[in-house]
Amino acid sequence: VIALNEKWSLQPEIGYRFAPFFSPDWYADLRLQRSLPRGFLGAASVRRTEYASSRVDRLALGIERYWGSWRGGYTLTVSDVSNAGTPIGHNASLDYYYAGLSYAGLRLTAGREEAVEGTQLFTSRVRAIGLQGRHWFAEQWALSWELGVLEQGDYYTRRGVQLGLRHAF
């Protein structure tokens, strides 16, 4: 994250996979964020994701608010899928910070998604709910966790648990 001044920050991100089967070949994301009065933050990001058979350009507009030990957020995403449509998604979150940067939170997602399976493009409704968090047990080490359900229309429902170890440099 690059602080431009007291209110503005810029966050560039680039990723590349050497053997992309399900994941994208590469992506580039640029996020601009501004702090607003009364604990609010506004953000906009543009992202290009390149897959073997398609490209997705995405615009995300978000607002979040911090009050006491709580953080609430909402993000609207509009994607442009090459040779396809323009699905729209909604993400809402509520987090409770219980010790510094340690938190537990709820995530809700709803919208539409377009995907390619072989040479066939399909659009489906997406709904998801999840609990997630991060517990810092040392200055540079944290345990990350997530429990959730994602429904991809009539195609599949994925239920899962993730545990991770995070190291801050």
Backbone as a chain_set.jsonl record, in Angstrom:
{"seq": "VIALNEKWSLQPEIGYRFAPFFSPDWYADLRLQRSLPRGFLGAASVRRTEYASSRVDRLALGIERYWGSWRGGYTLTVSDVSNAGTPIGHNASLDYYYAGLSYAGLRLTAGREEAVEGTQLFTSRVRAIGLQGRHWFAEQWALSWELGVLEQGDYYTRRGVQLGLRHAF", "coords": {"N": [[0.854, -1.177, 0.0], [0.596, 2.162, -0.879], [0.92, 5.203, 0.56], [-0.523, 8.145, -0.429], [-1.175, 10.638, 0.57], [-2.5, 12.076, 3.621], [-5.164, 11.226, 3.38], [-5.515, 9.674, 1.076], [-4.73, 6.554, -0.531], [-2.906, 4.127, -2.457], [-3.022, 0.958, -3.976], [-1.311, -1.263, -5.694], [-1.365, -4.478, -7.347], [-0.095, -7.517, -8.588], [-0.291, -10.685, -10.126], [0.887, -13.954, -11.038], [0.706, -17.179, -12.504], [2.509, -20.152, -12.853], [1.656, -22.631, -13.748], [-1.234, -22.675, -14.689], [-4.25, -24.197, -14.161], [-6.886, -24.286, -13.095], [-6.802, -21.8, -12.028], [-6.207, -18.301, -12.871], [-4.108, -17.209, -15.683], [-2.716, -14.812, -15.288], [-3.058, -11.76, -13.32], [-3.904, -8.316, -12.766], [-4.288, -5.672, -10.532], [-5.55, -2.583, -9.42], [-6.042, -0.473, -6.785], [-7.662, 2.287, -5.36], [-7.973, 4.22, -2.5], [-9.799, 6.17, -0.115], [-9.908, 7.936, 2.922], [-12.74, 8.943, 4.733], [-15.011, 11.25, 6.404], [-16.251, 10.531, 9.795], [-15.42, 7.857, 10.286], [-15.602, 6.398, 7.911], [-14.53, 4.708, 4.907], [-13.801, 4.935, 1.492], [-13.531, 3.158, -1.593], [-12.168, 2.273, -4.79], [-11.571, -0.08, -7.316], [-9.851, -1.439, -10.128], [-9.527, -4.285, -12.153], [-7.841, -6.661, -14.115], [-8.131, -9.915, -15.268], [-6.638, -12.652, -16.672], [-7.463, -15.552, -18.296], [-6.947, -18.854, -19.708], [-8.895, -19.217, -21.691], [-10.464, -16.928, -21.671], [-11.015, -13.444, -20.762], [-11.354, -11.289, -17.978], [-12.548, -8.219, -17.004], [-12.84, -6.105, -14.248], [-14.674, -3.895, -12.181], [-14.721, -2.567, -8.996], [-16.522, -1.113, -6.397], [-16.439, 0.206, -3.237], [-17.499, 0.657, 0.181], [-16.752, 1.22, 3.546], [-17.028, 1.115, 7.118], [-15.746, 2.006, 10.253], [-16.274, 1.534, 13.698], [-15.844, 1.794, 17.071], [-14.973, -1.392, 18.159], [-15.716, -2.572, 15.799], [-16.2, -3.316, 12.284], [-17.826, -2.623, 9.288], [-18.759, -3.442, 5.962], [-19.406, -2.916, 2.411], [-19.377, -4.01, -0.943], [-19.738, -3.404, -4.355], [-19.552, -5.15, -7.332], [-18.794, -5.067, -10.753], [-18.443, -6.88, -13.58], [-16.789, -7.491, -16.718], [-16.944, -9.903, -18.943], [-15.015, -11.418, -21.403], [-16.369, -11.927, -24.643], [-18.876, -12.445, -23.594], [-21.228, -11.717, -21.002], [-22.126, -9.163, -18.575], [-21.829, -9.608, -15.506], [-23.093, -8.834, -12.194], [-22.186, -8.324, -8.809], [-22.597, -8.556, -5.214], [-21.167, -7.885, -2.09], [-21.083, -8.22, 1.369], [-19.902, -7.438, 4.638], [-19.13, -8.022, 8.101], [-17.179, -7.364, 10.815], [-15.581, -8.14, 13.92], [-13.18, -6.788, 15.943], [-11.082, -8.057, 18.278], [-8.649, -8.029, 19.636], [-6.246, -5.98, 19.095], [-5.233, -6.397, 15.828], [-6.517, -8.803, 15.513], [-9.384, -10.643, 14.529], [-12.846, -11.649, 14.061], [-15.301, -12.544, 11.709], [-18.237, -12.099, 9.582], [-19.274, -12.982, 6.315], [-21.165, -12.211, 3.447], [-22.384, -13.013, 0.238], [-23.813, -12.286, -2.911], [-25.123, -12.57, -6.192], [-24.389, -12.636, -9.741], [-22.531, -14.797, -11.883], [-20.276, -15.43, -14.531], [-18.902, -18.161, -16.221], [-16.48, -20.316, -17.769], [-16.642, -23.502, -19.088], [-14.835, -25.874, -20.48], [-15.511, -25.304, -23.747], [-17.84, -24.046, -23.414], [-19.835, -21.382, -22.304], [-21.318, -20.289, -19.309], [-23.859, -18.768, -17.279], [-24.534, -18.125, -13.91], [-26.341, -17.988, -10.809], [-24.937, -16.806, -7.826], [-24.407, -17.504, -4.441], [-23.221, -16.978, -1.161], [-22.051, -17.687, 2.145], [-20.091, -17.032, 4.96], [-17.895, -17.569, 7.758], [-15.083, -16.038, 9.102], [-11.688, -15.392, 10.157], [-8.811, -14.0, 11.875], [-6.247, -14.673, 14.036], [-3.837, -13.198, 15.889], [-1.032, -14.457, 17.334], [1.544, -13.91, 17.929], [4.0, -11.308, 17.372], [4.588, -11.329, 14.593], [3.174, -13.481, 13.618], [0.217, -15.253, 12.739], [-2.886, -17.063, 13.023], [-5.02, -17.995, 10.493], [-8.43, -18.489, 9.598], [-11.352, -20.04, 8.161], [-14.753, -20.75, 7.519], [-17.244, -21.913, 5.479], [-19.954, -21.73, 2.989], [-20.651, -22.032, -0.414], [-22.777, -21.459, -3.081], [-23.174, -22.271, -6.367], [-25.321, -21.576, -8.44], [-27.291, -24.11, -9.971], [-25.226, -25.776, -10.405], [-23.18, -26.558, -8.537], [-22.553, -26.996, -4.998], [-20.38, -25.801, -2.63], [-18.818, -26.639, 0.321], [-16.729, -25.735, 3.012], [-13.699, -25.727, 5.019], [-11.021, -23.795, 6.074], [-7.711, -23.53, 7.2], [-4.95, -21.571, 8.12], [-1.557, -20.433, 8.287], [-0.084, -17.408, 8.963], [2.487, -15.144, 8.134], [3.916, -12.112, 8.862], [5.978, -9.794, 7.299]], "CA": [[0.0, 0.0, 0.0], [1.367, 3.399, -1.002], [0.19, 6.368, 1.079], [-0.323, 9.319, -1.28], [-1.214, 11.712, 1.564], [-3.219, 11.628, 4.826], [-6.485, 10.662, 3.089], [-5.518, 8.813, -0.101], [-3.716, 5.509, -0.664], [-2.938, 3.379, -3.706], [-2.562, -0.403, -3.755], [-1.176, -2.083, -6.908], [-1.122, -5.896, -7.097], [0.058, -8.307, -9.807], [-0.078, -12.097, -9.843], [1.158, -14.802, -12.191], [0.79, -18.607, -12.175], [3.331, -20.868, -13.821], [0.911, -23.78, -14.266], [-2.652, -22.394, -14.409], [-5.247, -25.141, -14.645], [-8.157, -23.688, -12.701], [-6.501, -20.405, -11.697], [-5.891, -17.48, -14.041], [-2.723, -17.096, -16.13], [-2.188, -13.656, -14.565], [-4.011, -10.704, -13.016], [-3.367, -7.031, -12.305], [-5.329, -4.965, -9.794], [-5.152, -1.278, -8.898], [-7.072, -0.002, -5.849], [-7.51, 3.632, -4.82], [-8.803, 4.295, -1.291], [-9.817, 7.482, 0.534], [-10.612, 8.004, 4.202], [-13.844, 9.905, 4.739], [-15.41, 11.6, 7.78], [-17.061, 9.661, 10.65], [-14.971, 6.48, 10.271], [-15.859, 5.745, 6.628], [-13.502, 4.601, 3.865], [-14.329, 4.635, 0.166], [-12.496, 2.563, -2.435], [-12.489, 1.829, -6.146], [-10.469, -0.838, -7.888], [-10.01, -2.029, -11.449], [-8.735, -5.512, -12.201], [-7.888, -7.499, -15.314], [-7.738, -11.29, -15.011], [-6.496, -13.361, -17.949], [-7.548, -17.007, -18.245], [-6.552, -19.47, -20.981], [-9.954, -19.106, -22.698], [-11.23, -15.684, -21.576], [-10.462, -12.337, -19.984], [-12.37, -10.63, -17.165], [-12.239, -6.885, -16.485], [-13.752, -5.899, -13.136], [-14.697, -2.651, -11.421], [-15.294, -2.77, -7.658], [-16.738, 0.115, -5.641], [-16.725, -0.225, -1.876], [-17.582, 1.588, 1.304], [-16.675, 0.536, 4.833], [-17.066, 2.012, 8.271], [-15.189, 1.503, 11.508], [-16.791, 2.172, 14.904], [-15.44, 0.991, 18.215], [-14.253, -2.612, 17.766], [-16.44, -3.137, 14.674], [-16.017, -2.85, 10.909], [-18.843, -3.096, 8.354], [-18.403, -3.06, 4.601], [-20.2, -3.347, 1.263], [-18.704, -3.819, -2.22], [-20.461, -3.695, -5.594], [-18.62, -5.495, -8.397], [-19.323, -5.18, -12.106], [-17.414, -7.541, -14.385], [-16.991, -7.614, -18.156], [-16.327, -11.165, -19.342], [-14.828, -11.392, -22.857], [-17.311, -12.734, -25.436], [-19.99, -12.861, -22.738], [-22.026, -10.658, -20.43], [-21.624, -8.265, -17.54], [-22.458, -9.965, -14.229], [-22.984, -7.904, -11.066], [-22.147, -9.013, -7.531], [-22.683, -7.78, -3.978], [-20.474, -8.501, -0.954], [-21.237, -7.487, 2.627], [-19.095, -8.037, 5.702], [-19.186, -7.445, 9.436], [-16.061, -7.908, 11.58], [-15.345, -7.693, 15.288], [-11.753, -6.817, 16.298], [-11.086, -8.333, 19.712], [-7.322, -7.81, 20.234], [-5.418, -5.395, 18.039], [-5.692, -6.73, 14.479], [-7.216, -10.087, 15.519], [-10.805, -10.407, 14.286], [-13.754, -12.693, 13.591], [-16.283, -11.831, 10.913], [-19.258, -12.726, 8.751], [-19.264, -12.552, 4.923], [-22.322, -12.587, 2.638], [-22.177, -12.71, -1.175], [-24.936, -12.604, -3.791], [-24.968, -11.969, -7.511], [-24.311, -13.521, -10.896], [-21.166, -15.04, -12.327], [-20.141, -16.155, -15.793], [-17.725, -19.025, -16.188], [-16.265, -21.132, -18.954], [-16.344, -24.912, -18.843], [-14.465, -26.335, -21.817], [-15.766, -24.203, -24.68], [-19.183, -23.555, -23.134], [-19.959, -20.299, -21.33], [-22.595, -20.333, -18.602], [-24.11, -17.758, -16.264], [-25.269, -18.713, -12.795], [-26.537, -17.208, -9.593], [-23.967, -17.175, -6.795], [-24.702, -17.086, -3.074], [-22.238, -17.54, -0.236], [-22.006, -17.193, 3.509], [-18.898, -17.566, 5.595], [-17.301, -17.004, 8.964], [-13.634, -16.067, 8.951], [-10.973, -14.585, 11.132], [-7.36, -14.07, 11.99], [-5.835, -14.5, 15.419], [-2.402, -12.944, 16.011], [-0.519, -15.033, 18.576], [2.888, -13.333, 18.111], [4.089, -10.047, 16.626], [4.608, -11.547, 13.15], [2.512, -14.732, 13.277], [-1.22, -15.321, 12.991], [-3.655, -18.189, 12.522], [-6.175, -17.578, 9.699], [-9.415, -19.556, 9.512], [-12.577, -19.731, 7.434], [-15.773, -21.78, 7.442], [-18.237, -21.316, 4.599], [-20.738, -22.436, 1.982], [-20.84, -21.28, -1.652], [-23.71, -22.113, -4.001], [-22.993, -21.803, -7.741], [-26.543, -21.961, -9.142], [-27.61, -25.531, -9.884], [-24.035, -26.536, -10.812], [-22.569, -27.211, -7.38], [-22.478, -26.312, -3.707], [-19.095, -26.121, -2.008], [-18.716, -26.372, 1.751], [-15.333, -25.933, 3.326], [-13.003, -25.186, 6.172], [-9.621, -23.497, 5.771], [-6.838, -23.078, 8.274], [-3.7, -21.108, 7.553], [-0.566, -19.772, 9.132], [0.312, -16.165, 8.287], [3.695, -14.493, 8.629], [4.048, -10.723, 8.404], [7.386, -9.392, 7.171]], "C": [[0.893, 1.231, 0.0], [0.494, 4.549, -0.51], [0.507, 7.563, 0.192], [-0.343, 10.605, -0.457], [-2.017, 11.19, 2.756], [-4.536, 10.918, 4.522], [-6.49, 9.636, 1.96], [-4.419, 7.758, -0.043], [-3.971, 4.729, -1.954], [-2.369, 1.99, -3.441], [-2.506, -1.157, -5.083], [-0.882, -3.536, -6.528], [-1.077, -6.635, -8.435], [0.307, -9.752, -9.401], [0.103, -12.887, -11.121], [1.261, -16.249, -11.721], [1.601, -19.301, -13.256], [2.606, -22.057, -14.442], [-0.573, -23.589, -13.984], [-3.574, -23.445, -15.022], [-6.628, -24.575, -14.352], [-7.979, -22.197, -12.453], [-6.176, -19.614, -12.961], [-4.405, -17.551, -14.407], [-2.034, -15.959, -15.371], [-3.333, -12.698, -14.235], [-3.245, -9.454, -12.598], [-4.518, -6.256, -11.699], [-4.76, -3.638, -9.294], [-6.305, -0.719, -8.081], [-6.696, 1.378, -5.336], [-8.479, 3.769, -3.661], [-8.683, 5.682, -0.678], [-10.522, 7.376, 1.873], [-11.578, 9.175, 4.158], [-14.203, 10.236, 6.18], [-16.211, 10.49, 8.459], [-16.697, 8.185, 10.548], [-15.196, 5.717, 8.978], [-14.61, 5.718, 5.764], [-14.216, 4.289, 2.559], [-13.203, 4.087, -0.687], [-13.055, 2.223, -3.807], [-11.292, 1.036, -6.644], [-10.859, -1.348, -9.265], [-9.063, -3.218, -11.507], [-8.92, -6.192, -13.549], [-7.358, -8.864, -14.927], [-7.754, -12.033, -16.337], [-6.488, -14.871, -17.694], [-7.141, -17.558, -19.612], [-7.603, -19.226, -22.062], [-10.772, -17.819, -22.614], [-10.464, -14.644, -20.764], [-11.619, -11.702, -19.215], [-11.82, -9.286, -16.697], [-13.282, -6.567, -15.433], [-13.567, -4.519, -12.52], [-15.354, -2.961, -10.086], [-15.364, -1.423, -6.955], [-17.167, -0.282, -4.235], [-16.778, 0.914, -0.882], [-17.477, 0.742, 2.576], [-16.654, 1.567, 5.946], [-16.545, 1.287, 9.492], [-15.827, 2.265, 12.663], [-16.481, 1.253, 16.076], [-14.59, -0.182, 17.767], [-14.843, -3.259, 16.512], [-16.025, -2.518, 13.342], [-17.121, -3.46, 10.058], [-18.475, -2.636, 6.961], [-19.359, -3.608, 3.565], [-19.393, -3.054, 0.001], [-19.615, -4.258, -3.353], [-19.407, -4.011, -6.649], [-19.366, -5.65, -9.711], [-18.193, -5.736, -12.962], [-17.801, -7.534, -15.845], [-16.216, -8.847, -18.584], [-16.236, -11.171, -20.864], [-15.774, -12.384, -23.538], [-18.501, -13.21, -24.617], [-20.706, -11.625, -22.21], [-21.313, -9.846, -19.373], [-22.312, -8.592, -16.221], [-22.16, -8.945, -13.131], [-23.032, -8.708, -9.77], [-22.166, -8.059, -6.358], [-21.991, -8.567, -2.867], [-20.667, -7.615, 0.271], [-20.435, -8.21, 3.703], [-19.3, -7.285, 7.008], [-18.109, -8.138, 10.262], [-16.016, -7.314, 12.98], [-13.861, -7.881, 15.601], [-11.653, -6.943, 17.812], [-9.738, -8.144, 20.383], [-6.409, -7.274, 19.149], [-5.995, -5.687, 16.673], [-6.341, -8.115, 14.391], [-8.714, -9.831, 15.365], [-11.527, -11.706, 13.954], [-14.858, -11.97, 12.834], [-17.188, -12.724, 10.092], [-19.178, -12.133, 7.356], [-20.512, -13.081, 4.229], [-22.065, -12.147, 1.203], [-23.421, -13.115, -1.94], [-24.685, -11.925, -5.127], [-24.975, -13.009, -8.599], [-22.858, -13.65, -11.299], [-21.196, -15.781, -13.644], [-18.85, -16.934, -15.741], [-17.66, -19.834, -17.475], [-15.935, -22.544, -18.506], [-16.095, -25.547, -20.202], [-14.598, -25.186, -22.782], [-17.126, -23.573, -24.438], [-19.163, -22.499, -22.04], [-21.305, -20.434, -20.643], [-22.648, -19.224, -17.557], [-24.913, -18.412, -15.155], [-25.392, -17.711, -11.658], [-25.536, -17.715, -8.566], [-24.454, -16.629, -5.458], [-23.68, -17.735, -2.159], [-22.404, -16.904, 1.135], [-20.78, -17.817, 4.164], [-18.546, -16.843, 6.878], [-15.797, -17.092, 8.77], [-12.984, -15.201, 10.005], [-9.475, -14.772, 11.054], [-7.004, -13.774, 13.433], [-4.311, -14.366, 15.478], [-1.943, -13.48, 17.36], [0.92, -14.616, 18.852], [2.954, -12.095, 17.23], [4.001, -10.247, 15.112], [3.859, -12.801, 12.7], [1.033, -14.713, 13.66], [-1.792, -16.623, 12.428], [-4.855, -17.616, 11.766], [-7.13, -18.76, 9.589], [-10.638, -19.09, 8.751], [-13.465, -20.97, 7.391], [-16.885, -21.217, 6.568], [-18.924, -22.27, 3.655], [-20.904, -21.508, 0.793], [-21.735, -22.092, -2.571], [-23.563, -21.475, -5.369], [-24.19, -22.293, -8.556], [-26.908, -23.408, -8.898], [-26.39, -26.401, -10.184], [-23.377, -27.25, -9.639], [-22.721, -26.342, -6.147], [-21.182, -26.768, -3.062], [-19.145, -25.701, -0.54], [-17.27, -26.591, 2.139], [-14.873, -25.273, 4.601], [-11.568, -24.95, 5.729], [-8.926, -23.06, 7.04], [-5.528, -22.664, 7.638], [-2.818, -20.467, 8.597], [-0.052, -18.58, 8.35], [1.534, -15.577, 8.969], [3.78, -13.105, 8.025], [5.527, -10.348, 8.382], [7.58, -7.944, 7.539]], "O": [[1.835, 1.327, 0.788], [-0.55, 4.836, -1.097], [1.667, 7.957, 0.069], [0.389, 11.549, -0.755], [-2.196, 9.98, 2.889], [-4.986, 10.093, 5.317], [-7.395, 8.803, 1.9], [-3.315, 8.026, 0.431], [-5.089, 4.681, -2.466], [-1.353, 1.853, -2.76], [-3.533, -1.642, -5.557], [-0.233, -3.799, -5.516], [-1.916, -6.407, -9.307], [1.032, -10.014, -8.441], [-0.455, -12.539, -12.162], [1.833, -16.522, -10.666], [1.396, -19.057, -14.445], [2.924, -22.448, -15.565], [-1.124, -24.274, -13.122], [-3.667, -23.568, -16.243], [-7.443, -24.405, -15.259], [-8.913, -21.418, -12.648], [-5.9, -20.201, -14.007], [-3.56, -17.898, -13.581], [-0.917, -16.116, -14.876], [-4.427, -12.801, -14.79], [-2.103, -9.522, -12.143], [-5.601, -6.186, -12.28], [-3.631, -3.58, -8.808], [-7.404, -0.513, -8.597], [-5.558, 1.612, -4.929], [-9.667, 3.475, -3.801], [-7.618, 6.298, -0.709], [-11.605, 6.798, 1.964], [-11.276, 10.242, 3.623], [-13.737, 9.558, 7.095], [-16.775, 9.622, 7.794], [-17.57, 7.332, 10.705], [-15.001, 4.502, 8.944], [-13.744, 6.586, 5.871], [-15.133, 3.469, 2.529], [-12.05, 4.492, -0.535], [-14.24, 1.929, -3.966], [-10.144, 1.423, -6.428], [-12.022, -1.648, -9.535], [-7.949, -3.171, -10.986], [-10.037, -6.283, -14.058], [-6.284, -8.982, -14.338], [-8.764, -12.042, -17.04], [-5.632, -15.395, -16.981], [-7.007, -16.797, -20.57], [-7.253, -19.046, -23.228], [-11.691, -17.632, -23.411], [-9.423, -14.923, -20.17], [-12.729, -11.589, -19.735], [-10.76, -9.22, -16.074], [-14.477, -6.731, -15.677], [-12.444, -4.04, -12.362], [-16.431, -3.556, -10.049], [-14.383, -0.681, -6.922], [-18.139, -1.017, -4.06], [-16.189, 1.977, -1.076], [-18.062, -0.338, 2.653], [-16.309, 2.73, 5.74], [-16.857, 0.12, 9.732], [-15.917, 3.492, 12.625], [-16.824, 0.071, 16.058], [-13.592, 0.005, 17.071], [-14.495, -4.397, 16.197], [-15.57, -1.376, 13.274], [-17.336, -4.672, 10.093], [-17.929, -1.545, 6.795], [-20.033, -4.614, 3.784], [-18.794, -1.985, -0.122], [-20.192, -5.345, -3.317], [-18.472, -3.234, -6.845], [-20.423, -6.276, -9.777], [-17.121, -5.14, -13.057], [-18.984, -7.566, -16.186], [-14.985, -8.847, -18.59], [-17.236, -10.96, -21.549], [-15.956, -13.512, -23.082], [-19.075, -14.26, -24.907], [-20.78, -10.605, -22.895], [-20.085, -9.835, -19.28], [-23.279, -7.927, -15.85], [-21.12, -8.286, -13.137], [-23.814, -9.65, -9.641], [-21.796, -6.892, -6.487], [-22.205, -9.771, -2.724], [-20.441, -6.407, 0.214], [-20.306, -9.434, 3.682], [-19.6, -6.091, 7.026], [-18.121, -9.362, 10.396], [-16.362, -6.153, 13.197], [-13.345, -8.996, 15.535], [-12.082, -6.053, 18.545], [-9.683, -8.103, 21.612], [-5.858, -8.046, 18.365], [-7.118, -5.28, 16.374], [-6.681, -8.558, 13.294], [-9.259, -8.919, 15.986], [-10.911, -12.717, 13.616], [-15.307, -10.905, 13.257], [-16.948, -13.92, 9.929], [-19.031, -10.92, 7.208], [-20.88, -14.244, 4.394], [-21.584, -11.039, 0.969], [-24.019, -14.154, -1.662], [-24.107, -10.84, -5.186], [-25.49, -14.113, -8.426], [-22.054, -12.741, -11.089], [-22.037, -16.655, -13.857], [-17.826, -16.434, -15.275], [-18.66, -20.008, -18.172], [-15.068, -22.759, -17.659], [-17.025, -25.737, -20.986], [-13.883, -24.191, -22.664], [-17.529, -22.667, -25.168], [-18.555, -22.689, -20.986], [-22.321, -20.667, -21.299], [-21.623, -18.799, -17.024], [-25.855, -19.161, -15.416], [-24.65, -16.733, -11.569], [-25.314, -18.92, -8.453], [-24.856, -15.47, -5.345], [-23.312, -18.894, -2.348], [-22.833, -15.758, 1.27], [-20.473, -18.988, 3.944], [-18.857, -15.665, 7.058], [-15.291, -18.12, 8.318], [-13.636, -14.387, 10.658], [-8.954, -15.579, 10.284], [-7.409, -12.753, 13.988], [-3.586, -15.307, 15.156], [-2.403, -13.022, 18.406], [1.461, -14.94, 19.91], [2.052, -11.86, 16.425], [3.404, -9.425, 14.418], [3.904, -13.151, 11.521], [0.646, -14.238, 14.728], [-1.251, -17.203, 11.486], [-5.624, -16.837, 12.328], [-6.691, -19.906, 9.498], [-10.93, -17.896, 8.697], [-12.981, -22.092, 7.244], [-17.423, -20.153, 6.874], [-18.552, -23.436, 3.524], [-21.254, -20.339, 0.956], [-21.483, -23.272, -2.813], [-23.798, -20.277, -5.525], [-24.098, -23.291, -9.27], [-26.849, -23.89, -7.767], [-26.499, -27.626, -10.216], [-23.049, -28.432, -9.743], [-22.977, -25.14, -6.226], [-20.914, -27.965, -2.957], [-19.471, -24.56, -0.212], [-16.637, -27.53, 1.656], [-15.535, -24.407, 5.174], [-10.966, -25.806, 5.081], [-9.48, -22.317, 7.85], [-5.043, -23.325, 6.72], [-3.279, -20.02, 9.648], [0.369, -18.721, 7.202], [1.619, -15.514, 10.196], [3.723, -12.949, 6.805], [6.239, -10.572, 9.361], [8.701, -7.439, 7.488]]}, "num_chains": 1, "name": "protein.A"}
